[in-house]
Coordinates of N, CA and C in Angstrom, one line a residue:
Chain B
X1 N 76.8 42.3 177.2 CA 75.6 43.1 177.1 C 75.9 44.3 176.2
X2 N 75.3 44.6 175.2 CA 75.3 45.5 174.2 C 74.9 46.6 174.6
X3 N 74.0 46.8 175.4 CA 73.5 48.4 176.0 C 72.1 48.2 175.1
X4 N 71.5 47.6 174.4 CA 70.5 47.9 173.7 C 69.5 46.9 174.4
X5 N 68.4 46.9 174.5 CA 67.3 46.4 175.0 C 66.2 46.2 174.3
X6 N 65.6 44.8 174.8 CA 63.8 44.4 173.7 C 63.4 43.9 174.8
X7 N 61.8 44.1 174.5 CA 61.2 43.7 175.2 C 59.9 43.3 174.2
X8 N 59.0 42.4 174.2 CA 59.2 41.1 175.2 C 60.6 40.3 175.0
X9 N 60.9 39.2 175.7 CA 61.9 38.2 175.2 C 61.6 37.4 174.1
X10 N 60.3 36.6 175.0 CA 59.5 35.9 174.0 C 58.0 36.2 174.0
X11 N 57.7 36.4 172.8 CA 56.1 36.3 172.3 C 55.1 35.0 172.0
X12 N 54.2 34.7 172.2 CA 53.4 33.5 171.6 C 52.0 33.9 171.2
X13 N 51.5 34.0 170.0 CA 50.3 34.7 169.5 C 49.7 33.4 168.9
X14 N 48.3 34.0 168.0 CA 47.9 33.4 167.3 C 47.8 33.9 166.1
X15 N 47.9 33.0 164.5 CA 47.6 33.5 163.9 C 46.3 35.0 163.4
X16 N 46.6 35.6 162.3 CA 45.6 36.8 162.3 C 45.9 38.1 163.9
X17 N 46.5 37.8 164.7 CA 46.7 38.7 165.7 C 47.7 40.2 165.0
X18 N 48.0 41.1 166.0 CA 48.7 41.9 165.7 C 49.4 42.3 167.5
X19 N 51.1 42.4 167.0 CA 51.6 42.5 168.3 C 52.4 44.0 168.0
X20 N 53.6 44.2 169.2 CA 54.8 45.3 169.1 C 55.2 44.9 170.0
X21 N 56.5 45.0 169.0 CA 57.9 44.4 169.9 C 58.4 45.7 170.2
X22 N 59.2 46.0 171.4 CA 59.8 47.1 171.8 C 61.6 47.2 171.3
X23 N 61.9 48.5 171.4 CA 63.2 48.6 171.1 C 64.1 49.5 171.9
X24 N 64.8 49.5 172.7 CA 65.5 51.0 173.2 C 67.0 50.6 173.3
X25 N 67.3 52.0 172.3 CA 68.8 51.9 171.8 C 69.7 52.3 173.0
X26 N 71.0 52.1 172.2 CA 72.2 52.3 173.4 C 72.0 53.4 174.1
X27 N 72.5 54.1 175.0 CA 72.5 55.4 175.2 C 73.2 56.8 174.3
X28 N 72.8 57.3 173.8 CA 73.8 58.4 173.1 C 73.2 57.9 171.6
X29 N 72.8 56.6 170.8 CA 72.8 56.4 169.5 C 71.2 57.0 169.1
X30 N 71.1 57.1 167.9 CA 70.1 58.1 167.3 C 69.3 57.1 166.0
X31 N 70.3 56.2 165.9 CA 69.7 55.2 164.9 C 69.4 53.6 165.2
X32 N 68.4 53.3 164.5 CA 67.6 52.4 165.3 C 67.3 51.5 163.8
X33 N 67.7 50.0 163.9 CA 67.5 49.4 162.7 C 66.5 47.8 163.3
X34 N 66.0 47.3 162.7 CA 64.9 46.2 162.8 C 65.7 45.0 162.0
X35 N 65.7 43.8 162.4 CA 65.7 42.9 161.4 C 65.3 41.7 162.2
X36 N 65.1 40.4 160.8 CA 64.1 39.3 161.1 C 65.3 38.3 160.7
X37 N 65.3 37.4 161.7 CA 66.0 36.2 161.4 C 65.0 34.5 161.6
X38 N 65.0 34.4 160.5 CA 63.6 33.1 160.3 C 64.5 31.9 159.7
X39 N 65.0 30.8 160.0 CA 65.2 29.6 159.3 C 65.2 29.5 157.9
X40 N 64.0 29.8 157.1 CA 64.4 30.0 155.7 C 64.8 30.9 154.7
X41 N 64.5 32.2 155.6 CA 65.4 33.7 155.0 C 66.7 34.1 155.8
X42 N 67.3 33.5 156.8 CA 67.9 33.8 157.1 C 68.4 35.2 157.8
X43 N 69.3 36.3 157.8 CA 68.8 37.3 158.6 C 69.2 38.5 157.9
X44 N 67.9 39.3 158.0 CA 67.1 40.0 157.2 C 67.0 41.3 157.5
X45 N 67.5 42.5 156.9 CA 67.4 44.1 157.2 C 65.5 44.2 157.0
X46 N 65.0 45.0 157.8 CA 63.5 45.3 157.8 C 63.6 47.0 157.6
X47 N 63.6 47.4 158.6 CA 64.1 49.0 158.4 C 65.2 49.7 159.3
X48 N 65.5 51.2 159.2 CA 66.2 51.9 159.6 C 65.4 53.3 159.9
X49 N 65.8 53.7 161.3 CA 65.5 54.9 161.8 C 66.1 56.0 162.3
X50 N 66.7 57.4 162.0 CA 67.3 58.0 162.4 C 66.4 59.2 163.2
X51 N 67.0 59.5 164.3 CA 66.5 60.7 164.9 C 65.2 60.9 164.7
X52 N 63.9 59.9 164.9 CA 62.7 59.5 164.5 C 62.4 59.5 163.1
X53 N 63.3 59.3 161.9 CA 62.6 59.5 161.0 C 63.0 58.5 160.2
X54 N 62.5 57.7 159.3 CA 62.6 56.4 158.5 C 63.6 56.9 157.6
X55 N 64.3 56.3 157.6 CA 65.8 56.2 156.7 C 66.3 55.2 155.6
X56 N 65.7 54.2 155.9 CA 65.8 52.7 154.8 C 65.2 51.8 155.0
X57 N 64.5 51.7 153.9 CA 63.4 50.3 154.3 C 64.1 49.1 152.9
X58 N 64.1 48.0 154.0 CA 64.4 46.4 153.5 C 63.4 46.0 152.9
X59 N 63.2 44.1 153.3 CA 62.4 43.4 152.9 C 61.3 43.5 154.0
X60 N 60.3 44.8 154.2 CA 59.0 44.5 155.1 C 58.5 44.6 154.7
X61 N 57.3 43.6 155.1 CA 56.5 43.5 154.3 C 55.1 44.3 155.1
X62 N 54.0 44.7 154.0 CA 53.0 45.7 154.3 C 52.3 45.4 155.6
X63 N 52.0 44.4 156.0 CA 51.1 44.2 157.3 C 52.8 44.8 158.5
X64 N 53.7 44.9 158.5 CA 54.5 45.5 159.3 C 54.5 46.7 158.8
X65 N 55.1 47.8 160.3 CA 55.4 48.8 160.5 C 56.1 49.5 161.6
X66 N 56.7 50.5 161.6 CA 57.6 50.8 162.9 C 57.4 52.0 162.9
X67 N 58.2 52.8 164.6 CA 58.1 54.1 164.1 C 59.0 54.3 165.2
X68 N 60.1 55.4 165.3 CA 60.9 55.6 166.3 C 60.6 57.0 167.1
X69 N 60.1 57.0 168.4 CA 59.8 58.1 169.2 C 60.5 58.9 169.7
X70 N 60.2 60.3 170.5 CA 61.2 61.3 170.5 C 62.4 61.1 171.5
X71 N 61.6 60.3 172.1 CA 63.2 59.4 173.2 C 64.2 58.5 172.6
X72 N 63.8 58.2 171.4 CA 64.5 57.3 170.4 C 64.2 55.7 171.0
X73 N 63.4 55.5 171.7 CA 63.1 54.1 171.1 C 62.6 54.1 169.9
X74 N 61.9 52.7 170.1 CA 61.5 52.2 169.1 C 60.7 50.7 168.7
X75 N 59.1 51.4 168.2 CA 58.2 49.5 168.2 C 58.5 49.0 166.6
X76 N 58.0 47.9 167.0 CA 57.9 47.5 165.1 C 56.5 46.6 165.3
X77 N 55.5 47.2 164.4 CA 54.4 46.7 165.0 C 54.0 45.6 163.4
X78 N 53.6 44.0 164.2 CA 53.3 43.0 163.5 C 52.0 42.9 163.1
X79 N 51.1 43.2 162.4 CA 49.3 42.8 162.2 C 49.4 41.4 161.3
X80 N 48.0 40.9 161.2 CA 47.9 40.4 160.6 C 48.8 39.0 160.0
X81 N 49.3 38.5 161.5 CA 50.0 37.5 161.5 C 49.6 36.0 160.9
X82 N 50.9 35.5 160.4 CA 51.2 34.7 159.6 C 52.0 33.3 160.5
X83 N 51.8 32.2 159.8 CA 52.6 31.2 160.9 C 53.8 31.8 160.4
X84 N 54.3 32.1 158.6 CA 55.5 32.4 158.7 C 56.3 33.5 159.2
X85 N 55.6 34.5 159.7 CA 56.0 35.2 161.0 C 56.9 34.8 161.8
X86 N 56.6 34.0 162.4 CA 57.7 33.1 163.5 C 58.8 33.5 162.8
X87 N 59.7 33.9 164.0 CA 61.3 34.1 163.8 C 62.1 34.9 165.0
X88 N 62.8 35.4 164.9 CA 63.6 36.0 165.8 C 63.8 37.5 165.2
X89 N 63.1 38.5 166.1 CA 63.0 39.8 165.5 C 64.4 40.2 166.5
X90 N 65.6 41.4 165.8 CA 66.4 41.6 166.5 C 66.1 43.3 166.0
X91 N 66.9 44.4 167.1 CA 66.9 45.3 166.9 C 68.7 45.7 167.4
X92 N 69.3 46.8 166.4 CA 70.4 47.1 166.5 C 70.3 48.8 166.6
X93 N 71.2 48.9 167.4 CA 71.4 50.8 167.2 C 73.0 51.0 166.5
X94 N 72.9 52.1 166.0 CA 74.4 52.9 166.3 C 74.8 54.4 166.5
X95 N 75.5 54.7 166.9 CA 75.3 56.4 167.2 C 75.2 57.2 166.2
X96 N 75.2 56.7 165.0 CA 75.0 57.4 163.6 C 75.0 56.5 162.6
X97 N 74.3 56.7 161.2 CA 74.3 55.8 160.5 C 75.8 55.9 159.6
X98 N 76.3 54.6 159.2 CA 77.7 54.0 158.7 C 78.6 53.9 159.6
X99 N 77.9 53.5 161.3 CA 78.9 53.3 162.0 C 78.4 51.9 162.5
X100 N 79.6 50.8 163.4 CA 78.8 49.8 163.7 C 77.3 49.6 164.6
X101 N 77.1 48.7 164.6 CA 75.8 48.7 164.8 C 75.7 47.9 166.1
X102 N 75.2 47.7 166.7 CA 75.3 46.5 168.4 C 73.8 46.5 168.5
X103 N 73.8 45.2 168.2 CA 72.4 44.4 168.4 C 72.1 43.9 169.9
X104 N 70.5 43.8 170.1 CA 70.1 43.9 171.5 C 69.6 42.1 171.4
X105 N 68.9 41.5 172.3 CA 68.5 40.4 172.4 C 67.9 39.6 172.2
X106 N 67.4 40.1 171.4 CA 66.1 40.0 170.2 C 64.5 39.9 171.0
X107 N 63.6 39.4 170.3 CA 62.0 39.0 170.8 C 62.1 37.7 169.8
X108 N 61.7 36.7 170.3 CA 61.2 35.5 169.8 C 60.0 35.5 169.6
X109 N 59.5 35.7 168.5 CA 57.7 35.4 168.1 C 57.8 34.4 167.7
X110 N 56.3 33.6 168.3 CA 56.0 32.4 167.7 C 54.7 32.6 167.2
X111 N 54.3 32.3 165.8 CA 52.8 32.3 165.5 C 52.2 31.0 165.4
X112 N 51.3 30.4 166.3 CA 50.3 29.1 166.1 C 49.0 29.3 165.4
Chain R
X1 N 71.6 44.5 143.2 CA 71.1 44.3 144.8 C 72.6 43.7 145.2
X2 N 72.7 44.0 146.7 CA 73.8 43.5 146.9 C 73.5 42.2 147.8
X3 N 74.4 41.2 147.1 CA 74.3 40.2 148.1 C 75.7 39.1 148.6
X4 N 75.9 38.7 149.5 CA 76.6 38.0 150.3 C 76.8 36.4 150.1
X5 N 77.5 36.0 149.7 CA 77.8 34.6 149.8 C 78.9 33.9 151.1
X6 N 78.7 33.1 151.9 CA 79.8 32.9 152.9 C 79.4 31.3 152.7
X7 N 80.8 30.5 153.0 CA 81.0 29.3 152.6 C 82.5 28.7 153.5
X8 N 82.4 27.7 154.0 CA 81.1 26.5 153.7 C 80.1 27.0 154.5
X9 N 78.9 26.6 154.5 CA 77.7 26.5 155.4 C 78.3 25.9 156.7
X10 N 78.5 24.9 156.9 CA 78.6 23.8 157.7 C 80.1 23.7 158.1
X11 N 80.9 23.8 159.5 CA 82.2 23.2 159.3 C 82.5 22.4 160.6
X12 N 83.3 21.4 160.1 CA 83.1 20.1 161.4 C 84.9 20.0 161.7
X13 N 85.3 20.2 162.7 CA 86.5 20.6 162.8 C 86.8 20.0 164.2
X14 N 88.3 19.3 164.1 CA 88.9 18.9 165.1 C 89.8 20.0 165.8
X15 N 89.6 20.0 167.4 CA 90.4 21.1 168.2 C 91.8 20.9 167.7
X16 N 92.3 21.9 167.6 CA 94.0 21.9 167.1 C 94.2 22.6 165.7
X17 N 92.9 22.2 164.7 CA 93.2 22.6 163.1 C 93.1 24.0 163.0
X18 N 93.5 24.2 162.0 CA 92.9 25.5 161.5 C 92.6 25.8 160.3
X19 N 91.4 26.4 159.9 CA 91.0 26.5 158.9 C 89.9 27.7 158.5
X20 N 89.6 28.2 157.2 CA 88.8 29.6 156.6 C 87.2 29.6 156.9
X21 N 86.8 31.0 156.8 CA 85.3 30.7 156.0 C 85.7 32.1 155.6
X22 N 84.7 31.6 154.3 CA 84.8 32.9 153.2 C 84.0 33.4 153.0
X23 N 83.8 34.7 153.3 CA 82.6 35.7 152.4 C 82.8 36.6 151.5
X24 N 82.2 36.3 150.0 CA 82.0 37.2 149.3 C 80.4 38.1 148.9
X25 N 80.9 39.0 148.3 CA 79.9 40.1 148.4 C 79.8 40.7 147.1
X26 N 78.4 41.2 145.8 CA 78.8 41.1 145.5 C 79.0 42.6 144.6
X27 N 78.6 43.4 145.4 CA 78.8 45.2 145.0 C 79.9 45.9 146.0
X28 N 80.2 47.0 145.3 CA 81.3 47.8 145.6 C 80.8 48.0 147.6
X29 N 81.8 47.6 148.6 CA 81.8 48.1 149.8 C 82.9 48.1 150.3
X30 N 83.3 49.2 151.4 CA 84.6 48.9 152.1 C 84.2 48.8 153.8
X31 N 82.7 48.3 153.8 CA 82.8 48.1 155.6 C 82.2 46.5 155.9
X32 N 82.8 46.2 156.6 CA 82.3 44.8 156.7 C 82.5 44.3 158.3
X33 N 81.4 43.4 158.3 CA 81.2 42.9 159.7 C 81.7 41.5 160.0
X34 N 82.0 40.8 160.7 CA 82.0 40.0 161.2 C 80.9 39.8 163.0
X35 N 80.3 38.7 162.8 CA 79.8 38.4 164.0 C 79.5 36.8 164.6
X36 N 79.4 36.7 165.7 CA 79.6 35.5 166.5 C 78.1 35.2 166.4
X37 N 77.4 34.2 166.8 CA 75.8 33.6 167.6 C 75.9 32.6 167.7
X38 N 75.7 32.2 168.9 CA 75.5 30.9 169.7 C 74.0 30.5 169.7
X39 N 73.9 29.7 169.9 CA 72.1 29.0 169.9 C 71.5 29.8 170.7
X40 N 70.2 30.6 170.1 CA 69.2 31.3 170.6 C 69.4 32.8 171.8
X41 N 70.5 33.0 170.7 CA 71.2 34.3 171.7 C 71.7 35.2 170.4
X42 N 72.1 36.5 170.8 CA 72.0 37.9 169.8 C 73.5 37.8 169.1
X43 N 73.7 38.8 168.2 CA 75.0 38.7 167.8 C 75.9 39.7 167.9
X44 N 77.2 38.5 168.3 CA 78.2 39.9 169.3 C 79.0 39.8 167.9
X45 N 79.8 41.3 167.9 CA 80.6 41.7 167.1 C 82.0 41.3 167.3
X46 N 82.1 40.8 166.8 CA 83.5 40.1 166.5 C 84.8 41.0 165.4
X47 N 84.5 41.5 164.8 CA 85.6 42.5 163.6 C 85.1 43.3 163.1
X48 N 85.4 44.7 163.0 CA 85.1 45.6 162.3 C 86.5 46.0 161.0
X49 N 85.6 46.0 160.0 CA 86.6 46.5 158.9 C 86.1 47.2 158.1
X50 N 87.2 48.3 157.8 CA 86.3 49.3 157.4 C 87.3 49.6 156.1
X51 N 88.2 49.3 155.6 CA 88.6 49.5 154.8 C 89.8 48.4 153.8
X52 N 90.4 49.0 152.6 CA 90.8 47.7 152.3 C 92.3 47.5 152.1
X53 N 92.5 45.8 152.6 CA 94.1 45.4 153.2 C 93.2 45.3 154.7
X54 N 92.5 45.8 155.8 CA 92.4 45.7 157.1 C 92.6 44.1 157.5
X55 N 93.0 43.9 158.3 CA 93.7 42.7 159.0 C 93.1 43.1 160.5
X56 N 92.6 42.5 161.4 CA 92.2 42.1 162.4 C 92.4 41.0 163.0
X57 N 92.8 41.1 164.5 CA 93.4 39.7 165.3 C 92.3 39.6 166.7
X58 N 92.1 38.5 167.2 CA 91.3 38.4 168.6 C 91.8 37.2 168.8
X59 N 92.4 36.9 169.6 CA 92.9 35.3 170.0 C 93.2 34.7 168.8
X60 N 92.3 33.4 168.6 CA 92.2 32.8 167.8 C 91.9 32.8 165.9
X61 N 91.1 34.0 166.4 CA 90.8 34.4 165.1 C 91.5 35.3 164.3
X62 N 91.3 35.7 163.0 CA 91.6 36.7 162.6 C 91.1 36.5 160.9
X63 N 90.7 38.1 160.7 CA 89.8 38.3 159.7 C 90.3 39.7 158.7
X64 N 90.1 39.7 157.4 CA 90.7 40.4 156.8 C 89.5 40.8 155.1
X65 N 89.9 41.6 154.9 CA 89.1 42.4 153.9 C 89.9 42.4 153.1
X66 N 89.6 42.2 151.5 CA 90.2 42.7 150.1 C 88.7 42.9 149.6
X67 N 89.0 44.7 149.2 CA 87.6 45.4 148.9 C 87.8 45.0 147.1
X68 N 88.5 44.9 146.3 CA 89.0 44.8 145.1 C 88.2 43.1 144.8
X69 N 88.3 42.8 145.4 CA 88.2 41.3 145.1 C 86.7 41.0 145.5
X70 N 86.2 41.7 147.0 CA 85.2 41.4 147.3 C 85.0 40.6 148.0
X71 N 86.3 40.3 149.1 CA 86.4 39.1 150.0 C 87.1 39.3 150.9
X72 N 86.1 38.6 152.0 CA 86.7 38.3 153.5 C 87.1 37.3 153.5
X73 N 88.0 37.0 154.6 CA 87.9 35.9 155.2 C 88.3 36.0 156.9
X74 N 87.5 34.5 157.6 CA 87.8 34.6 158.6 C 88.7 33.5 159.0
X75 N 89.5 33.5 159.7 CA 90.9 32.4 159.6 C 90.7 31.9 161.4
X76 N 90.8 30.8 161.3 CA 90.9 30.1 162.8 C 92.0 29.2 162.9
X77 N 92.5 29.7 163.6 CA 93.7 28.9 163.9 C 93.5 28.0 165.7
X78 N 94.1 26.5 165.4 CA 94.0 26.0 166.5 C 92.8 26.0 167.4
X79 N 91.9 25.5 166.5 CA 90.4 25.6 166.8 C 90.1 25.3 168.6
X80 N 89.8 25.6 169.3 CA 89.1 24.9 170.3 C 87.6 24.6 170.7
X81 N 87.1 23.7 171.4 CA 85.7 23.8 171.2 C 84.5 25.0 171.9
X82 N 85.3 25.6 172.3 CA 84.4 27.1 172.7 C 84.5 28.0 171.9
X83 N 84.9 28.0 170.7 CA 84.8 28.6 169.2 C 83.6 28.0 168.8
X84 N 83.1 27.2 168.9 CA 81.6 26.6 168.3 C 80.4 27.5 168.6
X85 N 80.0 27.6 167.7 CA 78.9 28.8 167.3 C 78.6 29.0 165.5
X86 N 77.5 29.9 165.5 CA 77.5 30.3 163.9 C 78.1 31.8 163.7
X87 N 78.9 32.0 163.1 CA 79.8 32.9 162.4 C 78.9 33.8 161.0
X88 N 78.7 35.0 161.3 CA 78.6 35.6 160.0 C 78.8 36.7 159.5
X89 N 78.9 36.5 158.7 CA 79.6 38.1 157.7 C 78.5 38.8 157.3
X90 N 78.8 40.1 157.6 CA 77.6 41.3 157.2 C 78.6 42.4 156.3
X91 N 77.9 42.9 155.2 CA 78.4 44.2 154.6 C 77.5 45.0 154.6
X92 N 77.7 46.3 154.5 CA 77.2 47.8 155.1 C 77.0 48.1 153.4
X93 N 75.7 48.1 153.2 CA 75.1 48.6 152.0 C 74.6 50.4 152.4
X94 N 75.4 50.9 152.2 CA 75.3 52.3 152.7 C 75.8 53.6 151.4
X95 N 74.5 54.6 151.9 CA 74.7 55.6 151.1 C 73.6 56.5 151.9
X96 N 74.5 57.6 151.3 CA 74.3 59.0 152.3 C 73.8 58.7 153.6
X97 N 72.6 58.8 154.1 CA 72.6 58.5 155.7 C 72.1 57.3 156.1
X98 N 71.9 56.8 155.2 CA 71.2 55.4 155.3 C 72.7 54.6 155.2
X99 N 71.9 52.6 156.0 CA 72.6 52.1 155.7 C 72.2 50.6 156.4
X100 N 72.5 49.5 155.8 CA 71.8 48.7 156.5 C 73.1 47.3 156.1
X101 N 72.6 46.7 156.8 CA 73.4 45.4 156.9 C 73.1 44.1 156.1
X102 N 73.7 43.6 154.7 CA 73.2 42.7 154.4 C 74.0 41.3 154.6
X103 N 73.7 40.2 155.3 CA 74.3 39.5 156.2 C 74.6 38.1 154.7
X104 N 75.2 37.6 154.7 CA 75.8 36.1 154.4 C 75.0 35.3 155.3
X105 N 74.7 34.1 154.4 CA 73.9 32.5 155.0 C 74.4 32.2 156.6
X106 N 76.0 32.4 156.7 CA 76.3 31.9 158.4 C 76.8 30.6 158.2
X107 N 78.0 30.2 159.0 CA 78.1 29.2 158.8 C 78.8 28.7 160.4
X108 N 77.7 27.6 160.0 CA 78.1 26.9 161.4 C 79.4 26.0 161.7
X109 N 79.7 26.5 162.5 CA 81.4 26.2 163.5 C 81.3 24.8 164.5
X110 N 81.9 23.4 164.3 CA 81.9 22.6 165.5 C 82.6 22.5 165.6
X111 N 83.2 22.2 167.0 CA 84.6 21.9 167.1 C 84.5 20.4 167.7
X112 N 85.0 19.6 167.7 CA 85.1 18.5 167.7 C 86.3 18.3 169.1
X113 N 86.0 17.5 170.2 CA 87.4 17.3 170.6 C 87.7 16.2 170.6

């Protein structure tokens, strides 16, 4: 167990919906990072958050967005869903950025 | 852009052998990851290397950095079949406070007995 936490486990939507996955980092870490692991992209930096404030953005695409709150979680919110959506969203913390990172359990979205 | 190549994809391996997987990378870094995932589960950290010559041991494994060259490798020796999983290499595309993980394809581990 990593110390980091998601919630849901698993998701099942419909296309055109919009969800949020939850995030809460280890205890003590301040940075908060997103990524997508899908079968044909393989696994994928989305963004980075430090001490609530956006730090690095990846490959997200415009119908997503995130934001990290003053307790330091953290949503990443999906609109406008796509079947290729479907994938395995993970979230990693670390207690500062350029240090390792320990990833939580992910959310499984499925879009039908 | 920096990107990751790890190879082979695929490895089918009899308990006892031992044998590499390789990751190259292809911009200047000195931090690199290794990590374990099993089917439909998160990924645990397996090696931290943070700089270059680093050499790392865990049982069976052991993994090493040449930042000059741009290559890892992860070395298994004496495979058993509870080493089966997908293996993958991440490097730390980092600057100033940012920094994010750009991960290698993964290659999947069987161990055969």
């Amino acid at each position: 167990d990593s110390g980091v936490t998601q919630t849901p486990k698993h998701l099942i939507t419909a296309t055109g919906q919009r969800v949020t996955l939850r995030c809460s980092p280890r205890s003590g870490d301040l940075s908060v990072y997103w990524y997508q692991q899908s079968l044909d992209q393989g696994l994928q930096f989305l963004i980075q958050y430090y001490n609530g404030e956006e730090r690095a953005k990846g490959n997200i695409l415009e119908r997503f967005s995130a934001q990290q709150f003053p307790d330091l979680h953290s949503e990443l919110n999906l609109s406008s869903l796509e079947l290729g959506d479907s994938a395995l969203y993970f979230c990693a913390s670390s207690v500062a950025a350029g240090l390792e990172q320990f990833f939580g359990p992910g959310t499984r979205l499925t879009v039908l | 852009e920096l990107k990751v190549e790890q190879n082979p994809l695929f490895l089918s391996m009899q308990e006892g052998k031992n044998y590499t997987i390789y990751c190259n990378y292809s911009t200047t870094s000195d931090r690199l990851y290794w990590y374990r995932q099993d089917p439909g589960k998160s990924l645990e950290s397996l090696f931290v290397l943070l700089s270059n010559g680093a050499v790392k041991q865990e049982g069976r494994l052991m993994a090493s950095l040449d930042t000059k060259a741009r290559l890892s490798t992860l070395h298994i020796t004496a495979a058993v079949h509870d080493l089966s999983a997908t293996y993958f290499c991440a490097v730390d595309a980092y600057g100033g406070a940012t920094n994010k993980l750009i991960f290698g394809t993964g290659t999947l581990l069987a161990v055969q007995p």
